[in-house]
Amino acid sequence: MTTQLLKGQNIPLNATELLVSVQSSAPVDVSALLVTPAGKVRSDDDFVFYNQPHAPGVELSAGALRISPARVPAGIDQIRAIITLEDSRGSFGQFAAPVATVTDQSGNVLCQYRIEQLGPESVVIALEVYRRNAQWKIRAVGQGYAGGFADLVTDHGITVDDVPAAPAAAPAADPSGVRTVAGEATLSLEKRQKLDLRKREVAKVLLTKGASGVRARVILVIDKTGSMHSLYRDKVVHRVVERMIPVAIQLDDDGNLETYLYGDKFAKLPDVTVADADRWSATFLHISGRHGGIDYNRQIGGVNDEIPVMTDILQSLRPGADPALVLFFTDGGFHKRAKITALMRQAAALPAFWQFIGLGDNDFGILRKLDTMDGRVVDNAGFFAVPDIDSMSDADLYGLLLGEFPDWLSAARRAGVLR
């Protein structure tokens, strides 16, 4: 018969491997903190979550924690299993009590804990696996944090960046130069941590290149032609948008991402915001059909013509205005080479740097020649190709994405393109 734990109750543990899972009527994230006898982590490496799923003896897999007590470092006294509501605006008191289940390596259920009497908390320590001398045990904890994720991790010695939700709040920055926008507070624990790591990679590139603190419009342009079908179908484009959001947070005044989809025509879409990114992608990232009030076949089209969308962006730029960074994603097919060359020469006198990114292993023709094109007041374009962008690390992607932008800023100032 399965042992049903009560709050504070503990049982001895003899299994060599455990699986801690949680059943909840509300979507939750599962994570873990490895803490010392003082109840603190030794470093951020002792926090196991979506974007850091491994620590010695602890692994997050398929939303559950796999714990191997014998592999846990000697300095760690407890592994605390955490559950966090995906919607941090809610509270556990609004839902049926979650149930934490512990099974052994053979799938046998060792114990369950129904975490009752929760109220305003959005984060709860469900269980802890802890050692007493040579014996490992399991304790039912059920400690909630009404202050949410920030209160939990701060209490355990982790420093986090978080701000209260405020729709009109401007981005804030911590001492390391990493900026934060209000919408981040509405994200789940895992999404916030993933975003924070990416923001830090962006900030690191800008700091290394001497461009920390620079403010610029960030404009995302995405190819929506027929050859891009598989990249939309497999949600590669969705993940591209997700990875561009940290760039906008670090550079743009309001942290929003301006966006265009183009074919032989184009559509200027609503800005992508941190809090609304998933809904935005589900609404607008399609190859055909009618979405968000836009007829994708008639109003955008399905073949390449970059001139209309590039011209629209150029018309939004003004001499002497703040700089803009245009992130232009395409799988190729640029046919109007002479017109694009002429347009980029004209664009060199305006305050924008054009970073072209080739998706797939294609012949990108004119794009490869932009770096060496003559007849410009300043080199205003860069290009790199990525056969498989999903396999590229954030550090490598942001290094290439932002590597030439700071150099252009300096050259544009010297040439009088920027004030």
mmCIF file of N, CA, C and O in Angstrom, residues 4-11 100 111-115 125-130 137-143:
data_model
loop_
_atom_site.group_PDB
_atom_site.id
_atom_site.type_symbol
_atom_site.label_atom_id
_atom_site.label_comp_id
_atom_site.label_asym_id
_atom_site.label_seq_id
_atom_site.Cartn_x
_atom_site.Cartn_y
_atom_site.Cartn_z
ATOM 1 N N GLN A 4 0.897 7.518 2.299
ATOM 2 C CA GLN A 4 0.381 8.858 2.077
ATOM 3 C C GLN A 4 0.967 9.768 3.153
ATOM 4 O O GLN A 4 0.648 9.647 4.333
ATOM 5 N N LEU A 5 1.852 10.664 2.733
ATOM 6 C CA LEU A 5 2.531 11.524 3.689
ATOM 7 C C LEU A 5 1.647 12.693 4.111
ATOM 8 O O LEU A 5 0.852 13.214 3.326
ATOM 9 N N LEU A 6 1.835 13.104 5.352
ATOM 10 C CA LEU A 6 1.239 14.332 5.855
ATOM 11 C C LEU A 6 2.334 15.379 5.953
ATOM 12 O O LEU A 6 3.531 15.061 6.015
ATOM 13 N N LYS A 7 1.952 16.647 5.976
ATOM 14 C CA LYS A 7 2.936 17.723 6.026
ATOM 15 C C LYS A 7 3.871 17.549 7.214
ATOM 16 O O LYS A 7 3.431 17.360 8.347
ATOM 17 N N GLY A 8 5.181 17.579 6.933
ATOM 18 C CA GLY A 8 6.193 17.420 7.973
ATOM 19 C C GLY A 8 6.629 15.991 8.212
ATOM 20 O O GLY A 8 7.659 15.755 8.849
ATOM 21 N N GLN A 9 5.871 15.026 7.694
ATOM 22 C CA GLN A 9 6.196 13.612 7.909
ATOM 23 C C GLN A 9 7.364 13.197 7.026
ATOM 24 O O GLN A 9 7.547 13.698 5.915
ATOM 25 N N ASN A 10 8.194 12.262 7.528
ATOM 26 C CA ASN A 10 9.303 11.753 6.733
ATOM 27 C C ASN A 10 9.341 10.242 6.791
ATOM 28 O O ASN A 10 8.822 9.629 7.731
ATOM 29 N N ILE A 11 9.951 9.654 5.765
ATOM 30 C CA ILE A 11 10.133 8.203 5.728
ATOM 31 C C ILE A 11 11.549 7.913 5.266
ATOM 32 O O ILE A 11 12.142 8.706 4.529
ATOM 33 N N ALA A 100 2.244 15.207 -5.140
ATOM 34 C CA ALA A 100 3.617 14.808 -5.488
ATOM 35 C C ALA A 100 3.756 13.308 -5.260
ATOM 36 O O ALA A 100 3.341 12.788 -4.212
ATOM 37 N N CYS A 111 5.818 6.779 -2.106
ATOM 38 C CA CYS A 111 4.959 7.631 -1.281
ATOM 39 C C CYS A 111 4.295 8.684 -2.151
ATOM 40 O O CYS A 111 4.729 8.952 -3.275
ATOM 41 N N GLN A 112 3.234 9.259 -1.600
ATOM 42 C CA GLN A 112 2.567 10.388 -2.223
ATOM 43 C C GLN A 112 2.297 11.444 -1.169
ATOM 44 O O GLN A 112 2.164 11.142 0.020
ATOM 45 N N TYR A 113 2.224 12.696 -1.646
ATOM 46 C CA TYR A 113 1.930 13.794 -0.724
ATOM 47 C C TYR A 113 0.942 14.726 -1.406
ATOM 48 O O TYR A 113 1.267 15.359 -2.415
ATOM 49 N N ARG A 114 -0.252 14.809 -0.853
ATOM 50 C CA ARG A 114 -1.267 15.729 -1.337
ATOM 51 C C ARG A 114 -1.057 17.059 -0.619
ATOM 52 O O ARG A 114 -1.214 17.139 0.615
ATOM 53 N N ILE A 115 -0.693 18.090 -1.368
ATOM 54 C CA ILE A 115 -0.277 19.356 -0.760
ATOM 55 C C ILE A 115 -1.518 20.238 -0.587
ATOM 56 O O ILE A 115 -1.922 20.974 -1.495
ATOM 57 N N ILE A 125 7.521 24.521 -2.220
ATOM 58 C CA ILE A 125 8.447 23.405 -2.022
ATOM 59 C C ILE A 125 7.583 22.197 -1.682
ATOM 60 O O ILE A 125 6.937 22.162 -0.629
ATOM 61 N N ALA A 126 7.528 21.240 -2.582
ATOM 62 C CA ALA A 126 6.655 20.086 -2.380
ATOM 63 C C ALA A 126 7.274 19.093 -1.405
ATOM 64 O O ALA A 126 6.709 18.789 -0.353
ATOM 65 N N LEU A 127 8.445 18.577 -1.796
ATOM 66 C CA LEU A 127 9.142 17.554 -1.005
ATOM 67 C C LEU A 127 10.608 17.917 -0.890
ATOM 68 O O LEU A 127 11.122 18.724 -1.666
ATOM 69 N N GLU A 128 11.268 17.304 0.055
ATOM 70 C CA GLU A 128 12.725 17.363 0.038
ATOM 71 C C GLU A 128 13.288 15.986 0.309
ATOM 72 O O GLU A 128 12.761 15.217 1.124
ATOM 73 N N VAL A 129 14.310 15.645 -0.444
ATOM 74 C CA VAL A 129 15.076 14.420 -0.221
ATOM 75 C C VAL A 129 16.325 14.861 0.530
ATOM 76 O O VAL A 129 17.085 15.701 0.054
ATOM 77 N N TYR A 130 16.512 14.330 1.732
ATOM 78 C CA TYR A 130 17.597 14.842 2.578
ATOM 79 C C TYR A 130 18.314 13.699 3.265
ATOM 80 O O TYR A 130 17.830 12.567 3.335
ATOM 81 N N LYS A 137 16.409 10.293 3.406
ATOM 82 C CA LYS A 137 14.992 10.287 3.758
ATOM 83 C C LYS A 137 14.209 11.212 2.825
ATOM 84 O O LYS A 137 14.796 12.019 2.106
ATOM 85 N N ILE A 138 12.896 11.073 2.895
ATOM 86 C CA ILE A 138 11.987 11.958 2.162
ATOM 87 C C ILE A 138 11.078 12.636 3.170
ATOM 88 O O ILE A 138 10.520 11.988 4.055
ATOM 89 N N ARG A 139 10.936 13.948 3.020
ATOM 90 C CA ARG A 139 10.050 14.698 3.918
ATOM 91 C C ARG A 139 9.008 15.451 3.101
ATOM 92 O O ARG A 139 9.322 16.051 2.060
ATOM 93 N N ALA A 140 7.767 15.454 3.563
ATOM 94 C CA ALA A 140 6.710 16.270 2.968
ATOM 95 C C ALA A 140 6.840 17.683 3.522
ATOM 96 O O ALA A 140 6.801 17.879 4.738
ATOM 97 N N VAL A 141 7.023 18.657 2.637
ATOM 98 C CA VAL A 141 7.280 20.035 3.080
ATOM 99 C C VAL A 141 6.041 20.913 2.908
ATOM 100 O O VAL A 141 5.498 21.436 3.872
ATOM 101 N N GLY A 142 5.623 21.143 1.671
ATOM 102 C CA GLY A 142 4.415 21.927 1.438
ATOM 103 C C GLY A 142 4.539 23.394 1.816
ATOM 104 O O GLY A 142 3.546 24.034 2.173
ATOM 105 N N GLN A 143 5.735 23.964 1.734
ATOM 106 C CA GLN A 143 5.947 25.372 2.076
ATOM 107 C C GLN A 143 5.755 26.237 0.842
ATOM 108 O O GLN A 143 6.436 26.066 -0.162
#
